[in-house]
Structure formats: C-alpha cells, structure tokens
C-alpha cells in the first residue's frame, strides 16, 4: 500500500474549502433564519456536501477514507469561514403588544358588554 503525499491530500481539500466558503457565505446572509437554524443548516449541508464532493472526486481518483474525512473537514472549515464573513444578525420579530388594564375603563367595558348581550338597561 502506497502512502499518499500530504500535498496531494491538501489539494483534494481545496474544492471543499471553496464550496464550503460559498455556501457558508450564502447561509450567513439569511437574516430571516434564527441563529440556531443557520448553524444547524450549515452542519447538515457541510456533512452532506463534503460526502458528495468526496464521492465525486473518488469517481476520478481513488481515495481513502482518511482523504474523504479530510475533504469533509475542509468543507466544514470553509462553511464556518463563510458564515463568519457574512454573518447578519437575525431579524427581530418586533415588539409584542400588551393590553394595559385601567380600572376607569372597566365600568364602561362592562356596560358595553351588557348592552351587546341584551342584559340590563
């Protein structure tokens, strides 16, 4: 069994790094998603994308499981770098309106309900 030179392994990680960078940059700019959703989406896309990329490279060049793991880690590293470069804070849902109870309005409110229901006159 022949050992793969380290430079060849590093060259196989470059496509994963760049693809992860692009995808992480796009996900980091999605302000409509919560932070947890963006991080979870990045983890799933990094794992699946790195696996697909390693299978695509393995179609042309025979690779080992160590190289496959390196390609997936390069994809994850590029994705994290892309997230950091284009992180936009999530959009707040806005203020929540509350009903303020005032005692002087209580009598008028009760009177309107009784009139609407046909109660006391």
GROMACS .gro file of N, CA and C in nm:
model
  363
    1UNK      N    1   0.083  -0.118   0.000
    1UNK     CA    2   0.000   0.000   0.000
    1UNK      C    3   0.088   0.124   0.000
    2UNK      N    4   0.054   0.214  -0.089
    2UNK     CA    5   0.134   0.335  -0.104
    2UNK      C    6   0.071   0.449  -0.026
    3UNK      N    7   0.153   0.525   0.043
    3UNK     CA    8   0.106   0.638   0.121
    3UNK      C    9   0.090   0.759   0.029
    4UNK      N   10  -0.024   0.828   0.040
    4UNK     CA   11  -0.049   0.946  -0.041
    4UNK      C   12   0.030   1.063   0.014
    5UNK      N   13   0.103   1.133  -0.071
    5UNK     CA   14   0.177   1.250  -0.022
    5UNK      C   15   0.082   1.356   0.035
    6UNK      N   16   0.129   1.429   0.135
    6UNK     CA   17   0.046   1.527   0.205
    6UNK      C   18   0.000   1.638   0.111
    7UNK      N   19   0.082   1.675   0.013
    7UNK     CA   20   0.042   1.781  -0.079
    7UNK      C   21  -0.077   1.738  -0.165
    8UNK      N   22  -0.082   1.611  -0.202
    8UNK     CA   23  -0.197   1.561  -0.279
    8UNK      C   24  -0.324   1.563  -0.195
    9UNK      N   25  -0.312   1.528  -0.067
    9UNK     CA   26  -0.429   1.533   0.021
    9UNK      C   27  -0.476   1.676   0.037
   10UNK      N   28  -0.382   1.769   0.052
   10UNK     CA   29  -0.419   1.911   0.068
   10UNK      C   30  -0.485   1.964  -0.058
   11UNK      N   31  -0.439   1.921  -0.174
   11UNK     CA   32  -0.500   1.967  -0.300
   11UNK      C   33  -0.643   1.915  -0.315
   12UNK      N   34  -0.671   1.798  -0.259
   12UNK     CA   35  -0.807   1.745  -0.267
   12UNK      C   36  -0.903   1.819  -0.175
   13UNK      N   37  -0.850   1.888  -0.075
   13UNK     CA   38  -0.935   1.963   0.016
   13UNK      C   39  -0.971   2.102  -0.034
   14UNK      N   40  -0.901   2.152  -0.134
   14UNK     CA   41  -0.926   2.288  -0.183
   14UNK      C   42  -1.066   2.305  -0.242
   15UNK      N   43  -1.119   2.213  -0.324
   15UNK     CA   44  -1.256   2.233  -0.373
   15UNK      C   45  -1.359   2.236  -0.260
   16UNK      N   46  -1.341   2.152  -0.159
   16UNK     CA   47  -1.431   2.152  -0.045
   16UNK      C   48  -1.425   2.282   0.032
   17UNK      N   49  -1.306   2.337   0.044
   17UNK     CA   50  -1.289   2.464   0.114
   17UNK      C   51  -1.362   2.576   0.041
   18UNK      N   52  -1.346   2.583  -0.090
   18UNK     CA   53  -1.410   2.690  -0.166
   18UNK      C   54  -1.562   2.673  -0.173
   19UNK      N   55  -1.609   2.551  -0.194
   19UNK     CA   56  -1.754   2.529  -0.197
   19UNK      C   57  -1.817   2.558  -0.061
   20UNK      N   58  -1.749   2.516   0.046
   20UNK     CA   59  -1.798   2.545   0.179
   20UNK      C   60  -1.800   2.694   0.207
   21UNK      N   61  -1.701   2.766   0.157
   21UNK     CA   62  -1.695   2.911   0.174
   21UNK      C   63  -1.813   2.979   0.106
   22UNK      N   64  -1.844   2.938  -0.014
   22UNK     CA   65  -1.957   2.997  -0.089
   22UNK      C   66  -2.089   2.965  -0.019
   23UNK      N   67  -2.109   2.842   0.019
   23UNK     CA   68  -2.235   2.804   0.083
   23UNK      C   69  -2.249   2.869   0.220
   24UNK      N   70  -2.140   2.875   0.297
   24UNK     CA   71  -2.144   2.942   0.427
   24UNK      C   72  -2.171   3.090   0.412
   25UNK      N   73  -2.118   3.151   0.308
   25UNK     CA   74  -2.143   3.294   0.284
   25UNK      C   75  -2.291   3.318   0.253
   26UNK      N   76  -2.351   3.228   0.177
   26UNK     CA   77  -2.493   3.244   0.145
   26UNK      C   78  -2.581   3.221   0.269
   27UNK      N   79  -2.549   3.120   0.348
   27UNK     CA   80  -2.629   3.090   0.467
   27UNK      C   81  -2.613   3.200   0.571
   28UNK      N   82  -2.493   3.256   0.584
   28UNK     CA   83  -2.470   3.363   0.680
   28UNK      C   84  -2.549   3.488   0.650
   29UNK      N   85  -2.587   3.509   0.525
   29UNK     CA   86  -2.663   3.627   0.486
   29UNK      C   87  -2.813   3.611   0.498
   30UNK      N   88  -2.860   3.495   0.539
   30UNK     CA   89  -3.005   3.473   0.553
   30UNK      C   90  -3.052   3.528   0.687
   31UNK      N   91  -3.092   3.653   0.688
   31UNK     CA   92  -3.133   3.718   0.813
   31UNK      C   93  -3.270   3.671   0.860
   32UNK      N   94  -3.348   3.608   0.773
   32UNK     CA   95  -3.481   3.563   0.814
   32UNK      C   96  -3.478   3.434   0.896
   33UNK      N   97  -3.363   3.365   0.901
   33UNK     CA   98  -3.349   3.243   0.982
   33UNK      C   99  -3.287   3.277   1.116
   34UNK      N  100  -3.327   3.201   1.218
   34UNK     CA  101  -3.266   3.218   1.350
   34UNK      C  102  -3.122   3.169   1.346
   35UNK      N  103  -3.044   3.209   1.444
   35UNK     CA  104  -2.903   3.167   1.450
   35UNK      C  105  -2.890   3.016   1.462
   36UNK      N  106  -2.974   2.955   1.542
   36UNK     CA  107  -2.969   2.810   1.561
   36UNK      C  108  -3.003   2.739   1.430
   37UNK      N  109  -3.100   2.791   1.356
   37UNK     CA  110  -3.137   2.729   1.229
   37UNK      C  111  -3.024   2.739   1.128
   38UNK      N  112  -2.957   2.853   1.124
   38UNK     CA  113  -2.845   2.869   1.030
   38UNK      C  114  -2.729   2.777   1.064
   39UNK      N  115  -2.700   2.763   1.192
   39UNK     CA  116  -2.590   2.675   1.231
   39UNK      C  117  -2.625   2.529   1.203
   40UNK      N  118  -2.747   2.489   1.232
   40UNK     CA  119  -2.790   2.352   1.202
   40UNK      C  120  -2.790   2.323   1.053
   41UNK      N  121  -2.838   2.418   0.975
   41UNK     CA  122  -2.838   2.403   0.829
   41UNK      C  123  -2.695   2.391   0.777
   42UNK      N  124  -2.605   2.468   0.834
   42UNK     CA  125  -2.465   2.462   0.792
   42UNK      C  126  -2.402   2.327   0.823
   43UNK      N  127  -2.435   2.273   0.940
   43UNK     CA  128  -2.379   2.142   0.977
   43UNK      C  129  -2.427   2.033   0.882
   44UNK      N  130  -2.556   2.034   0.853
   44UNK     CA  131  -2.613   1.932   0.764
   44UNK      C  132  -2.557   1.947   0.622
   45UNK      N  133  -2.555   2.069   0.572
   45UNK     CA  134  -2.505   2.091   0.436
   45UNK      C  135  -2.356   2.058   0.427
   46UNK      N  136  -2.280   2.089   0.531
   46UNK     CA  137  -2.137   2.059   0.528
   46UNK      C  138  -2.112   1.909   0.524
   47UNK      N  139  -2.184   1.834   0.605
   47UNK     CA  140  -2.165   1.690   0.605
   47UNK      C  141  -2.204   1.625   0.474
   48UNK      N  142  -2.323   1.661   0.426
   48UNK     CA  143  -2.372   1.601   0.301
   48UNK      C  144  -2.290   1.650   0.181
   49UNK      N  145  -2.261   1.780   0.179
   49UNK     CA  146  -2.183   1.836   0.068
   49UNK      C  147  -2.043   1.779   0.062
   50UNK      N  148  -1.980   1.765   0.178
   50UNK     CA  149  -1.846   1.706   0.180
   50UNK      C  150  -1.846   1.561   0.135
   51UNK      N  151  -1.949   1.488   0.175
   51UNK     CA  152  -1.959   1.348   0.133
   51UNK      C  153  -1.982   1.337  -0.018
   52UNK      N  154  -2.070   1.420  -0.071
   52UNK     CA  155  -2.095   1.418  -0.216
   52UNK      C  156  -1.970   1.459  -0.293
   53UNK      N  157  -1.900   1.560  -0.243
   53UNK     CA  158  -1.778   1.604  -0.310
   53UNK      C  159  -1.671   1.495  -0.306
   54UNK      N  160  -1.659   1.425  -0.194
   54UNK     CA  161  -1.560   1.317  -0.187
   54UNK      C  162  -1.597   1.201  -0.279
   55UNK      N  163  -1.726   1.174  -0.292
   55UNK     CA  164  -1.768   1.070  -0.388
   55UNK      C  165  -1.742   1.113  -0.531
   56UNK      N  166  -1.761   1.241  -0.561
   56UNK     CA  167  -1.734   1.291  -0.696
   56UNK      C  168  -1.584   1.285  -0.727
   57UNK      N  169  -1.502   1.323  -0.631
   57UNK     CA  170  -1.357   1.315  -0.653
   57UNK      C  171  -1.314   1.169  -0.660
   58UNK      N  172  -1.375   1.084  -0.578
   58UNK     CA  173  -1.342   0.943  -0.578
   58UNK      C  174  -1.380   0.873  -0.707
   59UNK      N  175  -1.469   0.933  -0.783
   59UNK     CA  176  -1.507   0.876  -0.912
   59UNK      C  177  -1.391   0.886  -1.011
   60UNK      N  178  -1.310   0.992  -1.000
   60UNK     CA  179  -1.199   1.013  -1.092
   60UNK      C  180  -1.065   0.967  -1.035
   61UNK      N  181  -1.047   0.982  -0.904
   61UNK     CA  182  -0.921   0.948  -0.839
   61UNK      C  183  -0.952   0.854  -0.723
   62UNK      N  184  -0.886   0.742  -0.711
   62UNK     CA  185  -0.912   0.655  -0.595
   62UNK      C  186  -0.863   0.723  -0.467
   63UNK      N  187  -0.954   0.734  -0.369
   63UNK     CA  188  -0.919   0.799  -0.243
   63UNK      C  189  -0.949   0.705  -0.127
   64UNK      N  190  -0.884   0.732  -0.015
   64UNK     CA  191  -0.904   0.650   0.105
   64UNK      C  192  -1.006   0.719   0.197
   65UNK      N  193  -1.039   0.650   0.304
   65UNK     CA  194  -1.135   0.708   0.398
   65UNK      C  195  -1.075   0.828   0.472
   66UNK      N  196  -0.944   0.830   0.490
   66UNK     CA  197  -0.879   0.944   0.553
   66UNK      C  198  -0.891   1.068   0.465
   67UNK      N  199  -0.875   1.052   0.337
   67UNK     CA  200  -0.889   1.164   0.244
   67UNK      C  201  -1.034   1.210   0.240
   68UNK      N  202  -1.128   1.116   0.245
   68UNK     CA  203  -1.270   1.152   0.249
   68UNK      C  204  -1.300   1.235   0.372
   69UNK      N  205  -1.246   1.195   0.485
   69UNK     CA  206  -1.267   1.272   0.609
   69UNK      C  207  -1.203   1.410   0.598
   70UNK      N  208  -1.088   1.419   0.535
   70UNK     CA  209  -1.022   1.549   0.517
   70UNK      C  210  -1.105   1.640   0.427
   71UNK      N  211  -1.165   1.586   0.323
   71UNK     CA  212  -1.248   1.667   0.233
   71UNK      C  213  -1.371   1.719   0.308
   72UNK      N  214  -1.432   1.634   0.390
   72UNK     CA  215  -1.549   1.678   0.468
   72UNK      C  216  -1.508   1.786   0.568
   73UNK      N  217  -1.395   1.769   0.634
   73UNK     CA  218  -1.347   1.871   0.729
   73UNK      C  219  -1.312   2.002   0.658
   74UNK      N  220  -1.256   1.993   0.538
   74UNK     CA  221  -1.228   2.114   0.461
   74UNK      C  222  -1.357   2.186   0.424
   75UNK      N  223  -1.460   2.109   0.390
   75UNK     CA  224  -1.591   2.167   0.357
   75UNK      C  225  -1.648   2.237   0.480
   76UNK      N  226  -1.638   2.174   0.597
   76UNK     CA  227  -1.687   2.234   0.721
   76UNK      C  228  -1.609   2.360   0.754
   77UNK      N  229  -1.478   2.356   0.737
   77UNK     CA  230  -1.395   2.475   0.763
   77UNK      C  231  -1.430   2.591   0.672
   78UNK      N  232  -1.450   2.563   0.544
   78UNK     CA  233  -1.491   2.668   0.451
   78UNK      C  234  -1.628   2.724   0.484
   79UNK      N  235  -1.717   2.636   0.528
   79UNK     CA  236  -1.852   2.679   0.565
   79UNK      C  237  -1.847   2.770   0.687
   80UNK      N  238  -1.769   2.736   0.786
   80UNK     CA  239  -1.756   2.820   0.906
   80UNK      C  240  -1.696   2.955   0.869
   81UNK      N  241  -1.595   2.955   0.783
   81UNK     CA  242  -1.534   3.080   0.739
   81UNK      C  243  -1.634   3.167   0.664
   82UNK      N  244  -1.714   3.107   0.577
   82UNK     CA  245  -1.817   3.182   0.505
   82UNK      C  246  -1.923   3.238   0.598
   83UNK      N  247  -1.964   3.161   0.699
   83UNK     CA  248  -2.060   3.211   0.797
   83UNK      C  249  -2.006   3.332   0.871
   84UNK      N  250  -1.881   3.325   0.911
   84UNK     CA  251  -1.821   3.434   0.987
   84UNK      C  252  -1.807   3.559   0.899
   85UNK      N  253  -1.772   3.541   0.774
   85UNK     CA  254  -1.751   3.656   0.686
   85UNK      C  255  -1.881   3.731   0.654
   86UNK      N  256  -1.993   3.663   0.647
   86UNK     CA  257  -2.117   3.728   0.605
   86UNK      C  258  -2.228   3.712   0.708
   87UNK      N  259  -2.196   3.705   0.836
   87UNK     CA  260  -2.298   3.686   0.938
   87UNK      C  261  -2.379   3.814   0.954
   88UNK      N  262  -2.509   3.802   0.936
   88UNK     CA  263  -2.602   3.912   0.958
   88UNK      C  264  -2.690   3.872   1.076
   89UNK      N  265  -2.703   3.960   1.177
   89UNK     CA  266  -2.788   3.925   1.291
   89UNK      C  267  -2.931   3.895   1.246
   90UNK      N  268  -2.997   3.800   1.311
   90UNK     CA  269  -3.134   3.766   1.271
   90UNK      C  270  -3.230   3.883   1.293
   91UNK      N  271  -3.333   3.887   1.212
   91UNK     CA  272  -3.434   3.992   1.221
   91UNK      C  273  -3.520   3.967   1.344
   92UNK      N  274  -3.541   4.072   1.423
   92UNK     CA  275  -3.629   4.058   1.539
   92UNK      C  276  -3.772   4.052   1.492
   93UNK      N  277  -3.854   3.980   1.568
   93UNK     CA  278  -3.994   3.965   1.530
   93UNK      C  279  -4.076   4.090   1.561
   94UNK      N  280  -4.018   4.185   1.629
   94UNK     CA  281  -4.088   4.310   1.659
   94UNK      C  282  -4.143   4.308   1.800
   95UNK      N  283  -4.189   4.422   1.844
   95UNK     CA  284  -4.241   4.429   1.981
   95UNK      C  285  -4.374   4.355   1.994
   96UNK      N  286  -4.395   4.299   2.109
   96UNK     CA  287  -4.520   4.229   2.139
   96UNK      C  288  -4.612   4.329   2.207
   97UNK      N  289  -4.731   4.346   2.150
   97UNK     CA  290  -4.826   4.440   2.207
   97UNK      C  291  -4.897   4.377   2.326
   98UNK      N  292  -4.910   4.456   2.432
   98UNK     CA  293  -4.977   4.410   2.552
   98UNK      C  294  -5.100   4.495   2.577
   99UNK      N  295  -5.198   4.437   2.638
   99UNK     CA  296  -5.318   4.511   2.677
   99UNK      C  297  -5.294   4.565   2.817
  100UNK      N  298  -5.313   4.694   2.830
  100UNK     CA  299  -5.295   4.757   2.960
  100UNK      C  300  -5.432   4.774   3.024
  101UNK      N  301  -5.447   4.718   3.141
  101UNK     CA  302  -5.575   4.724   3.211
  101UNK      C  303  -5.579   4.850   3.297
  102UNK      N  304  -5.681   4.931   3.272
  102UNK     CA  305  -5.703   5.050   3.352
  102UNK      C  306  -5.840   5.039   3.417
  103UNK      N  307  -5.845   5.067   3.544
  103UNK     CA  308  -5.968   5.045   3.620
  103UNK      C  309  -6.080   5.139   3.578
  104UNK      N  310  -6.050   5.260   3.533
  104UNK     CA  311  -6.158   5.351   3.495
  104UNK      C  312  -6.230   5.306   3.369
  105UNK      N  313  -6.168   5.227   3.287
  105UNK     CA  314  -6.233   5.176   3.167
  105UNK      C  315  -6.317   5.051   3.197
  106UNK      N  316  -6.304   4.994   3.315
  106UNK     CA  317  -6.372   4.870   3.349
  106UNK      C  318  -6.524   4.885   3.349
  107UNK      N  319  -6.575   4.992   3.406
  107UNK     CA  320  -6.720   5.010   3.411
  107UNK      C  321  -6.778   5.031   3.272
  108UNK      N  322  -6.712   5.110   3.189
  108UNK     CA  323  -6.762   5.134   3.053
  108UNK      C  324  -6.759   5.005   2.972
  109UNK      N  325  -6.657   4.926   2.991
  109UNK     CA  326  -6.645   4.799   2.919
  109UNK      C  327  -6.756   4.703   2.959
  110UNK      N  328  -6.781   4.691   3.091
  110UNK     CA  329  -6.888   4.603   3.139
  110UNK      C  330  -7.024   4.649   3.086
  111UNK      N  331  -7.048   4.779   3.081
  111UNK     CA  332  -7.175   4.833   3.032
  111UNK      C  333  -7.194   4.800   2.884
  112UNK      N  334  -7.088   4.810   2.805
  112UNK     CA  335  -7.097   4.780   2.662
  112UNK      C  336  -7.125   4.631   2.640
  113UNK      N  337  -7.066   4.545   2.720
  113UNK     CA  338  -7.091   4.401   2.706
  113UNK      C  339  -7.237   4.369   2.742
  114UNK      N  340  -7.289   4.428   2.849
  114UNK     CA  341  -7.426   4.403   2.888
  114UNK      C  342  -7.525   4.454   2.784
  115UNK      N  343  -7.496   4.568   2.723
  115UNK     CA  344  -7.583   4.619   2.618
  115UNK      C  345  -7.580   4.529   2.495
  116UNK      N  346  -7.461   4.479   2.462
  116UNK     CA  347  -7.449   4.394   2.345
  116UNK      C  348  -7.519   4.259   2.364
  117UNK      N  349  -7.517   4.209   2.487
  117UNK     CA  350  -7.582   4.081   2.513
  117UNK      C  351  -7.730   4.094   2.549
  118UNK      N  352  -7.778   4.217   2.555
  118UNK     CA  353  -7.920   4.239   2.584
  118UNK      C  354  -7.954   4.220   2.731
  119UNK      N  355  -7.862   4.252   2.819
  119UNK     CA  356  -7.883   4.236   2.962
  119UNK      C  357  -7.954   4.356   3.020
  120UNK      N  358  -7.904   4.412   3.127
  120UNK     CA  359  -7.965   4.525   3.198
  120UNK      C  360  -7.973   4.647   3.107
  121UNK      N  361  -8.073   4.728   3.136
  121UNK     CA  362  -8.087   4.851   3.058
  121UNK      C  363  -8.077   4.971   3.148
   0.00000   0.00000   0.00000
